[in-house]
Coordinates of C-alpha atoms in Angstrom, one line a residue:
M15 CA 34.9 155.1 56.7
M16 CA 38.4 156.2 57.7
L17 CA 41.3 154.1 57.0
S18 CA 45.1 154.4 58.2
K19 CA 48.2 152.7 59.1
F20 CA 51.2 153.0 60.5
Y21 CA 54.4 151.0 61.9
N22 CA 57.0 151.6 64.7
H23 CA 60.5 151.4 62.8
G24 CA 63.6 150.7 63.9
T25 CA 64.9 147.6 66.0
R26 CA 61.8 147.8 67.8
T27 CA 59.0 145.1 67.2
V28 CA 56.8 146.8 64.0
A29 CA 53.1 147.1 64.8
A30 CA 50.8 147.4 61.7
L31 CA 48.0 149.7 62.7
L32 CA 44.6 149.5 61.3
V33 CA 42.1 152.4 62.4
L34 CA 38.7 152.0 60.8
F35 CA 35.8 154.6 62.0
S36 CA 32.1 154.6 61.1
A37 CA 31.5 157.9 59.4
N38 CA 27.9 158.8 59.8
S39 CA 26.6 158.8 62.9
R40 CA 26.9 161.5 66.0
A41 CA 26.8 158.8 68.6
E42 CA 29.9 157.5 70.4
P43 CA 31.3 154.5 68.8
L44 CA 31.9 151.2 70.3
R45 CA 36.0 151.3 70.5
L46 CA 37.4 147.8 69.7
V47 CA 41.0 147.5 70.1
V48 CA 42.7 144.5 68.1
P49 CA 46.4 143.2 68.6
A50 CA 48.9 145.0 67.0
I51 CA 50.1 143.1 63.3
Q52 CA 53.9 142.6 62.6
A53 CA 54.9 144.0 60.1
S54 CA 56.3 141.0 58.2
A55 CA 53.1 139.0 58.3
W56 CA 50.9 142.3 57.1
T57 CA 50.3 140.8 53.7
H58 CA 47.8 138.0 55.2
A59 CA 47.2 139.3 58.7
Q60 CA 45.8 142.6 57.7
Y61 CA 42.8 140.4 56.4
F62 CA 41.7 140.0 59.9
P63 CA 41.0 143.4 61.2
H64 CA 39.4 144.0 57.7
V65 CA 36.8 140.8 58.2
L66 CA 36.0 142.5 61.5
D67 CA 35.5 145.8 60.0
L68 CA 32.8 144.2 57.7
A69 CA 30.9 142.4 60.3
M70 CA 30.7 145.8 62.1
R71 CA 29.4 147.5 59.3
K72 CA 27.1 145.0 58.6
T73 CA 25.2 145.6 62.1
E74 CA 25.6 149.1 62.1
S75 CA 22.3 150.3 61.6
T76 CA 21.0 148.2 64.1
H77 CA 23.8 148.1 66.6
G78 CA 25.2 151.7 66.4
P79 CA 28.5 153.2 65.0
F80 CA 32.1 151.3 66.1
S81 CA 35.6 152.2 65.5
I82 CA 38.7 149.6 65.4
E83 CA 42.1 150.4 66.4
P84 CA 45.4 148.3 67.2
Y85 CA 46.9 147.8 70.7
P86 CA 50.2 150.0 70.4
R87 CA 52.6 147.1 71.0
R88 CA 53.0 143.8 69.6
L89 CA 52.4 141.2 72.2
S90 CA 52.9 137.0 72.4
T91 CA 49.7 135.1 71.6
E92 CA 49.4 134.0 75.5
R93 CA 49.9 137.6 76.6
T94 CA 47.2 138.6 74.2
V95 CA 44.9 136.2 75.2
E96 CA 45.6 136.8 78.9
E97 CA 45.3 140.7 77.6
L98 CA 41.7 139.9 76.6
R99 CA 40.8 137.2 79.5
S100 CA 41.7 139.9 82.1
G101 CA 39.6 142.5 80.4
K102 CA 42.0 145.3 79.9
A103 CA 43.1 147.1 76.6
I104 CA 42.3 144.8 73.9
N105 CA 38.7 143.4 73.6
V106 CA 38.7 141.3 70.2
I107 CA 41.6 139.0 68.7
W108 CA 41.6 136.3 66.0
T109 CA 43.6 133.1 66.6
A110 CA 43.5 129.3 66.1
T111 CA 41.3 127.9 68.6
N112 CA 42.2 125.2 71.2
P113 CA 40.6 123.8 74.3
K114 CA 42.5 126.4 76.8
R115 CA 41.0 129.2 74.9
E116 CA 37.9 128.3 74.5
Q117 CA 37.4 127.8 78.3
I118 CA 38.8 131.1 79.2
L119 CA 37.5 133.4 76.2
L120 CA 34.3 133.6 74.7
P121 CA 34.5 132.0 70.8
V122 CA 32.4 133.3 67.8
R123 CA 32.3 130.1 65.9
I124 CA 32.6 131.0 62.6
S125 CA 35.9 129.9 60.7
L126 CA 37.5 133.2 59.3
L127 CA 39.6 131.2 56.8
R128 CA 37.1 128.9 55.8
E129 CA 39.8 125.6 55.6
L130 CA 42.8 127.8 54.6
N131 CA 44.4 127.2 58.2
N132 CA 43.6 123.6 58.2
Y133 CA 45.7 122.8 55.1
R134 CA 49.5 123.2 55.4
L135 CA 52.3 123.2 52.9
L136 CA 55.9 122.9 54.2
L137 CA 58.5 125.6 54.0
I138 CA 61.8 123.9 53.3
R139 CA 65.4 124.7 52.5
A140 CA 65.7 124.6 48.8
N141 CA 68.7 121.8 48.6
D142 CA 66.4 119.9 51.1
Q143 CA 63.7 118.7 48.3
A144 CA 65.4 115.5 47.9
R145 CA 64.7 114.4 51.5
F146 CA 61.3 115.4 51.2
D147 CA 60.8 113.4 48.1
R148 CA 61.7 110.5 49.7
V149 CA 58.7 111.0 52.5
E150 CA 56.2 108.4 51.5
S151 CA 54.4 108.1 55.0
A152 CA 53.6 109.8 58.3
D153 CA 56.4 107.7 60.1
D154 CA 58.7 109.1 57.3
L155 CA 57.9 112.8 58.2
R156 CA 58.0 112.0 61.6
K157 CA 62.0 111.2 61.3
L158 CA 62.4 115.1 60.5
K159 CA 61.6 118.0 62.7
A160 CA 59.2 120.8 62.1
G161 CA 59.4 124.4 63.4
L162 CA 56.7 126.3 65.1
G163 CA 55.7 129.0 67.5
L164 CA 56.0 128.2 71.1
Q165 CA 52.7 129.1 72.0
W166 CA 50.8 128.1 68.9
S167 CA 47.9 125.4 68.9
D168 CA 49.8 123.5 65.9
A169 CA 52.8 122.7 68.1
E170 CA 50.5 120.9 70.3
I171 CA 48.6 119.1 67.8
M172 CA 51.8 118.0 66.0
R173 CA 53.3 116.7 69.3
A174 CA 50.0 114.7 70.1
N175 CA 50.5 113.1 66.7
G176 CA 53.5 111.7 67.3
Y177 CA 55.9 114.6 65.3
S178 CA 59.2 115.9 66.5
V179 CA 58.8 120.0 66.9
T180 CA 61.4 122.4 67.7
T181 CA 59.6 126.0 69.0
S182 CA 60.7 129.8 68.9
L183 CA 58.7 132.4 71.0
H184 CA 59.1 134.6 67.8
Y185 CA 57.6 134.2 64.6
D186 CA 60.3 135.9 62.3
A187 CA 62.7 133.8 64.5
L188 CA 61.6 130.7 62.7
F189 CA 62.5 131.5 59.3
K190 CA 66.3 132.2 60.3
M191 CA 66.0 128.9 62.5
L192 CA 65.3 127.0 59.1
E193 CA 67.7 128.5 57.3
M194 CA 70.4 127.5 59.8
K195 CA 69.3 123.9 60.1
R196 CA 67.4 124.2 63.4
F197 CA 64.5 122.1 62.1
D198 CA 63.6 120.9 58.8
Y199 CA 60.3 122.4 58.0
F200 CA 57.8 125.0 58.8
P201 CA 54.3 124.0 58.3
R202 CA 52.3 127.2 57.1
G203 CA 48.6 127.8 56.2
L204 CA 47.2 128.0 52.6
Y205 CA 46.5 131.7 53.1
E206 CA 50.1 132.8 54.3
V207 CA 52.8 130.8 52.6
W208 CA 53.0 132.2 49.5
H209 CA 54.1 135.7 50.5
E210 CA 56.5 134.2 53.0
A211 CA 58.2 131.8 50.4
E212 CA 58.7 135.0 48.1
V213 CA 60.1 137.1 51.2
H214 CA 62.4 134.3 52.2
Q215 CA 63.3 133.1 49.0
P216 CA 66.6 135.0 49.0
A217 CA 67.7 133.3 52.1
G218 CA 67.1 129.9 50.2
L219 CA 63.7 128.7 51.5
R220 CA 61.1 127.1 49.2
I221 CA 57.6 125.2 49.3
E222 CA 57.9 121.6 49.1
K223 CA 56.5 120.2 46.2
N224 CA 55.0 116.9 47.1
L225 CA 53.4 117.1 50.6
M226 CA 50.3 118.7 52.4
L227 CA 49.2 118.4 55.9
Y228 CA 45.9 118.7 57.5
Y229 CA 44.5 119.1 60.8
P230 CA 41.6 121.1 61.9
A231 CA 42.9 124.5 63.4
P232 CA 40.1 126.9 62.6
F233 CA 40.6 130.6 63.2
Y234 CA 37.9 132.4 65.2
F235 CA 37.5 136.2 66.7
F236 CA 37.6 135.7 70.4
V237 CA 36.3 138.1 73.1
N238 CA 35.9 138.2 76.8
K239 CA 33.7 135.7 78.4
K240 CA 31.5 138.8 79.7
E241 CA 31.3 140.5 76.4
V242 CA 28.4 138.5 75.2
A243 CA 26.5 141.1 73.3
L244 CA 29.8 141.9 71.3
A245 CA 30.3 138.1 70.4
E246 CA 26.8 138.0 69.3
R247 CA 27.1 141.1 67.2
I248 CA 30.3 139.8 65.4
E249 CA 28.4 136.5 65.0
L250 CA 25.5 138.3 63.1
G251 CA 27.4 140.3 61.0
L252 CA 29.5 137.5 59.8
K253 CA 26.9 135.5 59.1
M254 CA 25.3 138.5 57.2
A255 CA 28.6 138.9 55.1
Q256 CA 28.6 135.1 54.3
E257 CA 24.6 135.3 53.0
D258 CA 25.2 138.2 50.6
G259 CA 28.7 136.7 49.6
S260 CA 31.0 139.8 50.9
F261 CA 32.6 137.6 53.1
D262 CA 34.0 135.8 50.2
R263 CA 34.4 138.6 48.1
L264 CA 36.9 139.8 50.8
L265 CA 38.7 136.5 51.6
L266 CA 39.5 136.2 47.8
S267 CA 40.4 139.7 47.4
F268 CA 43.9 138.5 48.6
P269 CA 45.5 136.9 46.5
G270 CA 47.5 134.5 48.7
F271 CA 44.1 133.3 50.1
K272 CA 42.7 132.9 46.5
R273 CA 45.6 130.5 45.6
G274 CA 45.4 128.7 48.9
M275 CA 41.9 128.1 47.8
Q276 CA 43.2 126.7 44.4
E277 CA 45.9 124.7 46.2
Q278 CA 43.7 122.9 48.4
K279 CA 42.0 120.9 45.7
N280 CA 45.8 119.6 44.6
S281 CA 45.0 116.0 44.7
K282 CA 48.8 115.2 43.2
R283 CA 50.1 116.3 46.9
K284 CA 50.5 113.6 49.8
L285 CA 48.0 114.3 52.4
F286 CA 48.9 113.2 55.9
V287 CA 45.6 113.7 58.2
L288 CA 46.6 114.5 61.9
E289 CA 44.0 114.5 64.8
G290 CA 43.2 117.8 66.0
P291 CA 43.1 118.8 70.0
A292 CA 40.5 117.3 72.4
K293 CA 37.2 118.9 72.7
T294 CA 36.3 121.2 75.3
P295 CA 34.5 119.4 77.9

């Protein structure tokens, strides 16, 4: 297997590109094109093409060789979904599920992050901790404003539960918006918050000390509705990896993921449980 990655520098969006090739077969490999990864999210987001590679390698002897390569440009969430739905260049994506996505795409219903995306810690401005110390109930938290991506399932869930939400189309902009007091907190999954807090510490952002949110937001692989055989292969490979332990070994090899699993058991935090999205009919 050969692994390479490169970035587009300058003012353009940075795309983290991961290419994974099967090495031992002369057969034409199945070409999988996945979304480009933003450089600022690389530390945790590189997990997803790695776990896809793991699933595909588990089935290589029975289903044939493959390659995984990134799309050359970073797209918004909804543009990525549309690219997959239309059957153009991208043919596998990873994202939090919601009813609309499950209607137009084919999900592989194995949670790629266990429950690490269901539990959320809050990124806040460090000098605002005293405000959050006074939060005793969900109604108290509803008086403060969350920041989330415009096209993220999280925004829909929080609004449906009565929380105030400010949105941005761009992931990186949300950290700057928090710094500039456009909103009060940025809910982040247990797998990603540690690296983000470290990166944005110089801007005065910190992980809030007392609170945790929970709402079901599992990350799945999705493929085009017509790609049933591909979905079945990915599902089979993921199940094989779960059974032989290699799935958990990969997940826990990411320090932020391992720390998130430990934090999930932290009973000292106040846990606010939100209802998830309505089920797809």
